[in-house]
Coordinates of C-alpha atoms and ligand atoms in Angstrom, one line a residue:
X85 CA 25.6 72.9 0.4
X86 CA 27.8 71.8 -2.4
X87 CA 25.7 73.7 -5.3
X88 CA 27.5 76.8 -4.1
X89 CA 30.9 78.2 -4.9
X90 CA 33.3 79.0 -2.3
X91 CA 36.3 81.3 -2.3
X92 CA 39.0 82.4 0.2
X93 CA 42.7 83.9 0.3
X94 CA 44.8 80.6 0.5
X95 CA 48.0 82.5 1.3
X96 CA 48.9 83.9 4.4
X97 CA 48.1 87.7 4.8
X98 CA 51.4 89.6 4.8
X99 CA 53.8 91.0 2.3
X100 CA 54.7 88.2 0.2
X101 CA 55.8 87.6 -3.4
X102 CA 52.8 85.9 -4.5
X103 CA 49.3 85.4 -3.0
X104 CA 46.7 83.1 -4.0
X105 CA 42.9 83.6 -4.1
X106 CA 41.3 80.1 -4.6
X107 CA 37.4 79.4 -6.0
X108 CA 36.0 76.0 -5.9
X109 CA 32.7 75.0 -7.3
X110 CA 30.3 75.1 -10.2
X111 CA 30.6 79.0 -10.8
X112 CA 34.4 79.1 -10.6
X113 CA 34.8 79.4 -13.9
X114 CA 32.2 81.8 -14.8
X115 CA 33.9 84.0 -12.4
X116 CA 37.0 83.8 -13.7
X117 CA 35.4 84.5 -17.0
X118 CA 33.9 87.8 -15.6
X119 CA 37.1 88.9 -13.8
X120 CA 40.2 87.9 -15.9
X121 CA 41.3 89.3 -19.0
X122 CA 44.1 87.2 -21.2
X123 CA 47.0 89.1 -22.3
X124 CA 48.5 86.6 -24.6
X125 CA 46.0 86.1 -27.2
X126 CA 45.2 82.6 -26.0
X127 CA 41.4 81.8 -25.4
X128 CA 42.1 80.2 -22.1
X129 CA 38.4 78.6 -22.0
X130 CA 39.8 76.4 -25.0
X131 CA 42.6 74.9 -23.1
X132 CA 42.9 71.7 -20.9
X133 CA 42.7 71.4 -17.4
X134 CA 45.5 72.3 -15.0
X135 CA 47.1 75.1 -16.9
X136 CA 48.1 78.6 -15.9
X137 CA 47.2 81.8 -18.0
X138 CA 48.5 85.1 -17.9
X139 CA 46.6 88.3 -17.7
X140 CA 44.9 91.0 -15.8
X141 CA 42.1 91.1 -13.4
X142 CA 39.7 93.9 -14.4
X143 CA 36.8 95.1 -12.2
X144 CA 34.0 94.8 -14.7
X145 CA 32.0 97.6 -13.0
X146 CA 34.7 100.1 -13.6
X147 CA 37.1 98.6 -16.2
X148 CA 39.9 99.3 -14.0
X149 CA 43.0 96.8 -13.9
X150 CA 43.1 95.6 -10.5
X151 CA 46.2 93.2 -10.5
X152 CA 48.4 91.5 -13.1
X153 CA 47.9 87.9 -12.3
X154 CA 48.6 84.1 -13.3
X155 CA 45.1 82.3 -13.7
X156 CA 45.1 78.6 -12.5
X157 CA 42.4 76.6 -14.0
X158 CA 41.6 73.1 -13.0
X159 CA 38.4 71.4 -14.4
X160 CA 36.3 68.8 -12.5
X161 CA 36.3 66.2 -11.3
X162 CA 40.1 65.9 -11.4
X163 CA 40.7 68.3 -8.8
X164 CA 41.8 68.7 -5.2
X165 CA 37.8 69.4 -4.2
X166 CA 36.6 67.4 -7.5
X167 CA 34.8 70.6 -8.2
X168 CA 36.0 73.3 -10.8
X169 CA 38.6 75.3 -9.3
X170 CA 40.2 78.5 -10.3
X171 CA 43.3 80.2 -8.5
X172 CA 44.1 83.9 -9.1
X173 CA 47.7 83.9 -8.3
X174 CA 48.2 87.7 -7.5
X175 CA 50.9 89.8 -6.2
X176 CA 51.2 89.0 -2.6
X177 CA 50.0 92.1 -0.9
X178 CA 46.9 92.4 1.3
X179 CA 45.3 94.9 -0.8
X180 CA 45.5 93.1 -4.1
X181 CA 44.7 89.7 -2.5
X182 CA 41.7 91.5 -0.7
X183 CA 40.4 93.5 -3.7
X184 CA 40.3 90.2 -5.9
X185 CA 38.5 88.1 -3.3
X186 CA 35.8 90.9 -2.8
X187 CA 35.2 90.8 -6.8
X188 CA 35.0 87.1 -6.6
X189 CA 32.4 87.1 -3.9
X190 CA 30.8 90.1 -5.8
X191 CA 30.5 87.9 -8.6
X192 CA 28.8 84.8 -7.3
X193 CA 31.0 82.9 -4.6
X194 CA 30.7 83.1 -0.9
X195 CA 33.4 83.0 1.6
X196 CA 34.8 79.6 2.5
X197 CA 34.6 78.3 6.1
X198 CA 37.5 77.1 7.8
X199 CA 38.9 74.1 6.2
X200 CA 35.9 73.9 3.5
X201 CA 38.1 73.2 0.5
X202 CA 39.4 70.1 2.2
X203 CA 36.0 69.2 3.6
X204 CA 34.7 69.3 0.0
X205 CA 37.5 67.1 -1.1
X206 CA 36.4 64.6 1.7
X207 CA 32.7 65.1 1.0
X208 CA 33.2 64.5 -2.5
X209 CA 35.3 61.1 -2.0
X210 CA 38.7 62.6 -2.9
X211 CA 40.2 61.9 0.5
X212 CA 39.0 59.9 3.4
X213 CA 38.7 61.6 6.8
X214 CA 42.3 60.6 8.1
X215 CA 43.7 61.7 4.8
X216 CA 42.1 65.0 5.2
X217 CA 43.2 65.5 8.9
X218 CA 47.0 64.8 7.4
X219 CA 46.8 67.9 5.8
X220 CA 46.8 70.1 8.7
X221 CA 49.5 67.8 10.1
X222 CA 51.5 68.4 7.1
X223 CA 50.9 72.2 7.3
X224 CA 51.9 72.0 11.3
X225 CA 54.9 69.6 11.1
X226 CA 57.9 70.4 12.9
X227 CA 60.4 68.2 11.7
X228 CA 61.1 66.1 8.8
X229 CA 60.2 62.9 10.6
X230 CA 56.8 64.6 11.5
X231 CA 56.1 65.7 7.9
X232 CA 56.8 61.9 6.8
X233 CA 54.4 60.7 9.2
X234 CA 51.8 63.2 8.0
X235 CA 52.8 62.2 4.3
X236 CA 52.2 58.7 5.0
X237 CA 48.7 59.4 6.3
X238 CA 47.9 61.3 3.3
X239 CA 49.1 58.5 1.1
X240 CA 46.4 56.4 2.8
X241 CA 48.8 54.0 4.4
X242 CA 46.8 54.3 7.6
X243 CA 43.5 53.9 5.8
X244 CA 44.4 51.1 3.8
X245 CA 45.2 49.3 6.7
X246 CA 41.8 50.1 8.4
X247 CA 40.1 49.2 5.5
X248 CA 42.1 45.8 5.4
X249 CA 40.8 45.0 9.1
X250 CA 37.3 46.1 8.0
X251 CA 37.6 43.4 5.3
X252 CA 38.6 40.8 7.8
X253 CA 35.9 41.5 10.0
X254 CA 33.3 41.7 7.2
X255 CA 34.5 38.2 6.4
X256 CA 33.8 36.9 9.9
X257 CA 30.2 38.8 10.2
X258 CA 29.4 36.7 6.9
X259 CA 30.5 33.5 8.6
X260 CA 28.6 34.4 11.6
X261 CA 25.4 35.0 9.7
X262 CA 25.8 32.0 7.6
X263 CA 25.6 30.0 10.6
X264 CA 22.8 31.8 12.2
X265 CA 20.8 31.5 9.1
X266 CA 21.0 27.7 9.5
X267 CA 20.3 27.4 13.2
X268 CA 19.0 24.0 12.8
X269 CA 22.7 22.9 11.8
X270 CA 24.2 24.9 14.7
X271 CA 27.8 26.0 14.8
X272 CA 30.6 23.5 14.6
X273 CA 33.0 23.4 17.2
X274 CA 35.7 23.6 14.6
X275 CA 34.1 26.9 13.1
X276 CA 34.0 28.5 16.5
X277 CA 37.7 27.7 17.1
X278 CA 38.5 29.1 13.6
X279 CA 36.5 32.4 14.3
X280 CA 38.4 32.7 17.7
X281 CA 41.6 32.3 15.9
X282 CA 40.8 35.1 13.4
X283 CA 39.7 37.3 16.0
X284 CA 43.0 36.8 17.8
X285 CA 45.0 37.4 14.7
X286 CA 43.4 40.8 14.2
X287 CA 43.4 41.6 17.6
X288 CA 47.4 41.0 17.6
X289 CA 47.9 43.2 14.5
X290 CA 45.8 46.1 16.3
X291 CA 47.9 45.8 19.4
X292 CA 50.8 46.5 17.4
X293 CA 49.3 49.6 15.7
X294 CA 48.4 50.8 19.3
X295 CA 51.8 50.3 20.5
X296 CA 53.0 52.6 17.9
X297 CA 50.2 55.0 18.8
X298 CA 52.1 55.5 22.0
X299 CA 54.7 57.6 20.6
X300 CA 52.9 58.5 17.3
X301 CA 51.4 61.7 18.4
X302 CA 54.8 63.0 19.7
X303 CA 55.7 63.3 15.8
X304 CA 52.5 65.2 15.4
X305 CA 52.3 67.4 18.5
X306 CA 56.0 67.5 19.7
X307 CA 57.0 66.6 23.2
X308 CA 56.6 69.2 25.8
X309 CA 59.8 69.5 27.6
X310 CA 61.1 71.6 30.5
X311 CA 64.6 72.0 32.0
X312 CA 64.4 72.4 35.8
X313 CA 67.3 72.7 38.4
X314 CA 68.7 75.2 40.9
X315 CA 70.4 78.3 39.9
X316 CA 74.0 77.8 38.1
X317 CA 73.8 74.3 37.5
X318 CA 73.7 75.0 33.6
X319 CA 70.0 74.7 32.5
X320 CA 70.7 77.8 30.0
X321 CA 73.8 76.6 28.8
X322 CA 72.2 73.2 28.4
X323 CA 69.3 74.7 26.4
X324 CA 71.7 77.1 24.2
X325 CA 73.7 74.0 23.4
X326 CA 70.6 71.9 22.5
X327 CA 69.4 74.9 20.5
X328 CA 72.9 75.8 18.8
X329 CA 74.2 72.5 18.2
X330 CA 71.3 71.3 16.7
X331 CA 70.9 74.3 14.5
X332 CA 67.6 73.1 14.2
X333 CA 65.1 75.7 15.8
X334 CA 62.3 74.7 13.3
X335 CA 60.0 77.3 14.4
X336 CA 59.0 79.4 17.3
X337 CA 55.3 78.5 18.5
X338 CA 53.3 80.5 20.8
X339 CA 52.3 78.2 23.8
X340 CA 48.6 77.3 23.1
X341 CA 47.3 78.0 26.5
X342 CA 49.9 80.5 28.0
X343 CA 51.7 83.2 26.8
X344 CA 55.0 81.3 26.9
X345 CA 57.2 81.2 23.8
X346 CA 58.3 77.7 22.8
X347 CA 61.0 76.9 20.7
X348 CA 61.4 73.5 18.9
X349 CA 64.4 71.5 18.8
X350 CA 64.8 68.5 16.3
X351 CA 66.1 65.6 18.0
X352 CA 66.3 62.7 15.8
X353 CA 63.2 63.6 14.2
X354 CA 61.4 64.2 17.2
X355 CA 60.1 67.8 17.9
X356 CA 61.3 68.6 21.3
X357 CA 59.1 71.7 22.4
X358 CA 61.1 73.5 25.0
X359 CA 59.2 75.9 26.8
X360 CA 60.9 79.0 27.5
X361 CA 61.4 78.8 31.2
X362 CA 63.0 81.8 31.6
X363 CA 60.9 82.4 34.9
X364 CA 62.2 79.4 36.3
X365 CA 65.7 80.0 35.1
X366 CA 66.1 83.5 36.3
X367 CA 64.9 83.3 39.7
X368 CA 67.2 83.2 43.0
X369 CA 65.1 80.6 44.7
X370 CA 64.2 77.9 42.1
X371 CA 62.1 75.7 44.6
X372 CA 59.9 78.9 45.7
X373 CA 59.6 80.0 42.0
X374 CA 58.3 76.4 41.1
X375 CA 55.9 77.0 43.5
X376 CA 54.6 79.9 41.5
X377 CA 51.7 78.8 39.7
X378 CA 52.7 79.5 36.1
X379 CA 55.9 77.6 36.5
X380 CA 54.4 74.6 38.3
X381 CA 51.8 74.2 35.5
X382 CA 54.7 74.3 32.9
X383 CA 56.4 71.5 34.8
X384 CA 53.0 69.7 35.5
X385 CA 52.0 69.7 31.9
X386 CA 55.3 68.6 30.5
X387 CA 55.7 65.5 28.8
X388 CA 59.2 65.1 29.8
X389 CA 61.3 66.9 32.7
X390 CA 65.0 67.2 32.3
X391 CA 66.5 67.8 35.8
X392 CA 70.0 69.3 35.9
X393 CA 72.2 68.8 38.9
X394 CA 75.9 69.9 39.2
X395 CA 78.6 67.5 39.8
X396 CA 80.9 70.4 41.2
X397 CA 78.6 70.9 44.4
X398 CA 76.9 67.6 44.7
X399 CA 73.3 66.8 45.6
X400 CA 72.0 69.7 47.7
X401 CA 68.8 69.9 49.7
X402 CA 67.3 72.2 46.8
X403 CA 68.1 69.5 44.3
X404 CA 66.1 67.0 46.5
X405 CA 63.3 69.2 46.7
X406 CA 63.2 69.8 43.1
X407 CA 63.5 65.9 42.3
X408 CA 60.7 65.3 44.7
X409 CA 58.6 67.8 42.9
X410 CA 59.0 65.9 39.5
X411 CA 59.1 62.4 41.1
X412 CA 56.0 61.4 39.4
X413 CA 56.7 62.6 36.0
X414 CA 58.6 61.2 33.0
X415 CA 62.1 62.7 33.4
X416 CA 65.9 62.4 32.8
X417 CA 68.4 63.4 35.6
X418 CA 71.4 65.2 34.0
X419 CA 74.5 65.3 36.1
X420 CA 76.2 68.5 34.6
X421 CA 79.7 69.8 35.1
X422 CA 81.4 66.4 34.9
X423 CA 84.4 68.2 33.9
X424 CA 84.9 69.9 37.4
X425 CA 83.4 67.2 39.5
X426 CA 83.0 63.8 40.1
X427 CA 79.7 63.2 37.9
X428 CA 79.9 59.2 38.1
X429 CA 79.9 59.7 42.1
X430 CA 76.8 61.9 41.8
X431 CA 75.1 59.7 39.4
X432 CA 75.5 56.7 41.6
X433 CA 74.1 58.6 44.7
X434 CA 70.9 59.7 42.7
X435 CA 70.1 56.5 40.8
X436 CA 68.7 54.5 43.7
X437 CA 66.8 57.4 44.8
X438 CA 64.7 57.9 41.6
X439 CA 64.9 54.6 40.1
X440 CA 62.5 55.5 37.5
X441 CA 64.7 58.2 36.0
X442 CA 67.7 57.3 33.8
X443 CA 70.7 59.3 35.0
X444 CA 73.1 60.7 32.6
X445 CA 76.6 62.2 33.2
X446 CA 77.2 65.2 31.2
X447 CA 79.5 68.3 30.5
X448 CA 77.7 71.1 28.5
X449 CA 81.0 72.6 28.4
X450 CA 82.9 69.7 26.7
X451 CA 80.0 68.2 25.1
X452 CA 80.5 64.9 27.1
X453 CA 77.2 62.8 27.5
X454 CA 75.1 64.9 25.2
X455 CA 74.7 62.5 22.4
X456 CA 73.8 60.0 25.2
X457 CA 71.0 62.6 26.4
X458 CA 69.4 62.4 22.8
X459 CA 69.3 58.6 23.1
X460 CA 67.7 58.8 26.2
X461 CA 65.2 61.1 25.1
X462 CA 64.5 58.8 22.1
X463 CA 64.5 55.8 24.4
X464 CA 61.9 57.2 26.7
X465 CA 59.7 58.3 23.9
X466 CA 59.7 55.1 22.0
X467 CA 59.1 52.8 24.8
X468 CA 62.6 51.5 25.2
X469 CA 63.6 51.2 21.5
X470 CA 66.5 53.0 21.0
X471 CA 65.6 53.7 17.3
X472 CA 62.3 54.0 15.9
X473 CA 62.5 50.7 13.1
X474 CA 59.4 52.4 11.5
X475 CA 57.4 55.7 11.5
X476 CA 54.5 55.1 13.3
X477 CA 51.0 54.9 11.3
X478 CA 49.2 56.2 14.2
X479 CA 49.6 59.8 15.1
X480 CA 46.2 61.0 16.2
X481 CA 44.8 60.4 19.6
X482 CA 41.4 60.2 17.7
X483 CA 42.5 57.2 15.5
X484 CA 43.9 55.5 18.4
X485 CA 40.8 55.7 20.4
X486 CA 39.0 54.4 17.4
X487 CA 41.3 51.4 17.2
X488 CA 41.0 50.9 21.2
X489 CA 37.2 50.9 20.9
X490 CA 37.4 48.1 17.9
X491 CA 39.8 46.4 20.1
X492 CA 37.2 46.2 23.0
X493 CA 34.6 45.2 20.9
X494 CA 36.7 42.3 19.8
X495 CA 37.5 41.3 23.3
X496 CA 33.6 41.0 23.9
X497 CA 33.4 38.8 20.8
X498 CA 36.2 36.4 21.9
X499 CA 34.2 36.3 25.2
X500 CA 31.0 35.4 23.7
X501 CA 32.5 32.8 21.4
X502 CA 34.3 31.2 23.9
X503 CA 31.2 31.3 26.5
X504 CA 29.1 29.6 23.7
X505 CA 26.9 32.5 23.4
X506 CA 24.3 33.2 20.9
X507 CA 25.8 34.0 17.6
X508 CA 23.5 37.1 17.1
X509 CA 25.3 38.6 20.1
X510 CA 28.8 38.0 18.4
X511 CA 27.6 39.5 15.0
X512 CA 26.5 42.8 17.0
X513 CA 29.9 43.1 18.5
X514 CA 31.6 42.2 15.2
X515 CA 29.8 45.1 13.7
X516 CA 30.7 47.2 16.4
X517 CA 34.2 46.8 15.8
X518 CA 33.8 47.1 12.3
X519 CA 32.1 50.6 12.7
X520 CA 34.6 51.9 15.2
X521 CA 37.4 51.5 12.5
X522 CA 35.1 53.5 10.1
X523 CA 35.5 56.6 12.4
X524 CA 39.1 56.7 11.5
X525 CA 38.3 56.8 7.8
X526 CA 35.0 58.7 8.1
X527 CA 32.5 56.4 6.9
X528 CA 30.8 55.7 10.1
X529 CA 31.7 59.3 12.1
X530 CA 29.1 61.7 13.7
X531 CA 28.6 65.0 11.8
X532 CA 29.8 67.0 15.0
X533 CA 33.2 65.1 15.1
X534 CA 33.8 66.0 11.4
X535 CA 32.9 69.7 12.1
X536 CA 35.4 69.8 15.0
X537 CA 38.2 68.2 12.7
X538 CA 37.6 70.9 9.8
X539 CA 37.3 74.1 12.5
X540 CA 41.2 73.6 13.2
X541 CA 41.9 74.3 9.7
X542 CA 42.5 77.8 8.5
X543 CA 40.3 79.7 5.9
X544 CA 41.7 78.8 2.5
X545 CA 42.6 75.4 3.3
Ligands
FFO98 N1 48.3 76.2 -6.1 C1 47.9 75.4 -5.3 N2 48.9 74.8 -4.7 C2 48.8 73.4 -3.9 C3 47.5 73.2 -3.6 C4 46.4 73.9 -4.4 O1 45.1 73.7 -4.0 N3 46.6 74.9 -5.1 N4 47.2 72.2 -2.9 C5 46.2 71.7 -2.4 O2 45.6 72.0 -0.9 C6 48.4 71.3 -2.6 C7 48.5 70.2 -3.6 N5 47.4 69.1 -3.6 C8 46.7 69.1 -4.7 C9 46.1 67.8 -4.6 C10 45.4 67.4 -5.7 C11 45.1 68.3 -6.9 C12 44.5 67.7 -8.1 O3 44.4 68.7 -8.9 N6 44.3 66.6 -8.1 C13 43.8 65.6 -9.4 C14 44.9 65.1 -10.2 C15 44.8 65.7 -11.5 C16 45.4 65.0 -12.5 O4 45.8 63.9 -12.2 O5 45.6 65.6 -13.6 C17 43.0 64.6 -8.7 O6 43.1 64.3 -7.6 O7 42.0 64.3 -9.4 C18 45.9 69.5 -6.9 C19 46.6 69.8 -5.7 C20 49.5 72.1 -2.2 N7 49.6 73.1 -3.3
GTP99 N1 82.8 73.6 33.9 C1 81.5 73.8 33.5 N2 80.8 74.8 33.7 C2 79.6 74.8 33.2 C3 79.1 73.7 32.7 N3 77.8 74.2 32.2 C4 77.8 75.1 32.7 N4 78.5 75.7 33.2 C5 78.8 77.2 33.8 O1 77.8 77.3 34.8 C6 77.6 78.8 35.0 C7 76.1 78.6 35.0 O2 75.5 78.3 33.9 P1 74.0 78.6 33.2 O3 73.6 78.0 32.1 O4 73.7 80.0 33.3 O5 73.2 78.1 34.6 P2 71.7 78.1 34.7 O6 71.2 76.8 35.6 O7 71.0 78.6 33.6 O8 71.6 79.4 36.1 P3 70.4 80.4 36.3 O9 69.9 81.1 35.1 O10 71.0 81.1 37.4 O11 69.3 79.4 36.9 C8 77.8 79.4 33.8 O12 79.2 80.2 34.1 C9 78.5 78.3 32.8 O13 79.3 78.7 31.7 C10 79.9 72.6 32.6 O14 79.3 71.6 31.7 N5 81.0 72.6 33.2
K100 K1 71.4 81.3 33.3

């Protein structure tokens, strides 16, 4: 598979200043030799790696110049894929990009599959699987904190933690196997206790990582949030104030399963994905409207519900119905318009009715309480902590699940050790724990999981 040379357009297809056709594999340099004509008199083949050369791409069949380009040349093995890589930096239009790609394909490359460049980096050992996954996270990061989490994954911070765990487990395996090899000596009580202690220590460290994993995925995926409330309580005003005051609409992303536009607000580094609940906002009868399937889905799928009440009108039956609808969900109750009504009184009234939900008195008009809303959101996400003391190392569900499986195997090790069971059993569970960790870095992962990971990438990445 790695004998062939792959090529793809690596930049978005649209009108841009520059576009890149990327080529990787054993034929990459030979293809460039056929298509690229230097215009500086420099013999680019005689220069070092990681250089740019100015010239033309010329169609060898016709002798016609196709585009004026900068050719990037990087020689194996010190490249992104660990293969020879050439990059045609052409003008960023669809026709020059397509034309150059076509020529490259005619002269010895095949079209790359989605994520195939990164997959080669993984297969050739330049990146482990978690690092490869981080590259898509970098591309999709919605806030700077999200980018920082992705960059730490790329830097291998999780990977090195995982490898350290694996080393500790291997140490234990060696200890157990040594005892198995000399059964006549049996295993001493002290040794057994020693092992129990080591396993407990590893489990403690795993627990810490798993705690972070609870909110880690929010940095990557964002927090699906909806604002609900009856008409005129100030939902649009709240949304606008979040969007405007933050001046941080990072991007507009289409909802993945529905045709709903989401706007991403950056609240203390946490990407808050506010679904455009125009359907919910514009209707006369909000309760009835929530009954409408689409809106209900939106609310049910939300990670966080912001329920807005109006201090100037007090708690109405409609408010109660809305609050009932979202009783089971993570939410914050916002008592708005405290500038023209007794917000504290209304807050005292609803707090005992919905003890799970923090209540915050606000006025979108004066700005009162809005900073505390952000704090409350942060606190809910970070499991009670007001501020993340450190960015989470675990941001993928896949990684979290592998850590959890490792943990379960270690529970089994503990049980077997304290029940005085056969050491063969203990060794098997220790190895299983070790293997679960290898799924994160990709040393013990099934091919179909790797396929699934790279399928999400775009072509050219
Ligand atoms: N034009 C271009 N820009 C790009 C990339 C690319 O492939 N091409 N990248 C890719 O997605 C990212 C940068 N990542 C890269 C990672 C490693 C290497 C590389 O050549 N690494 C060598 C180090 C070479 C040296 O030390 O001299 C190596 O790791 O061995 C290049 C780009 C983002 N920008
Ligand atoms: N005094 C005061 N008025 C507010 C406050 N927040 C919003 N309003 C006003 O309340 C009215 C309704 O606000 P909207 O934001 O449109 O309310 P909504 O909940 O989106 O209303 P619908 O779209 O009908 O569901 C507007 O006139 C706002 O200016 C507030 O904190 N204090
Ligand atoms: K409105």
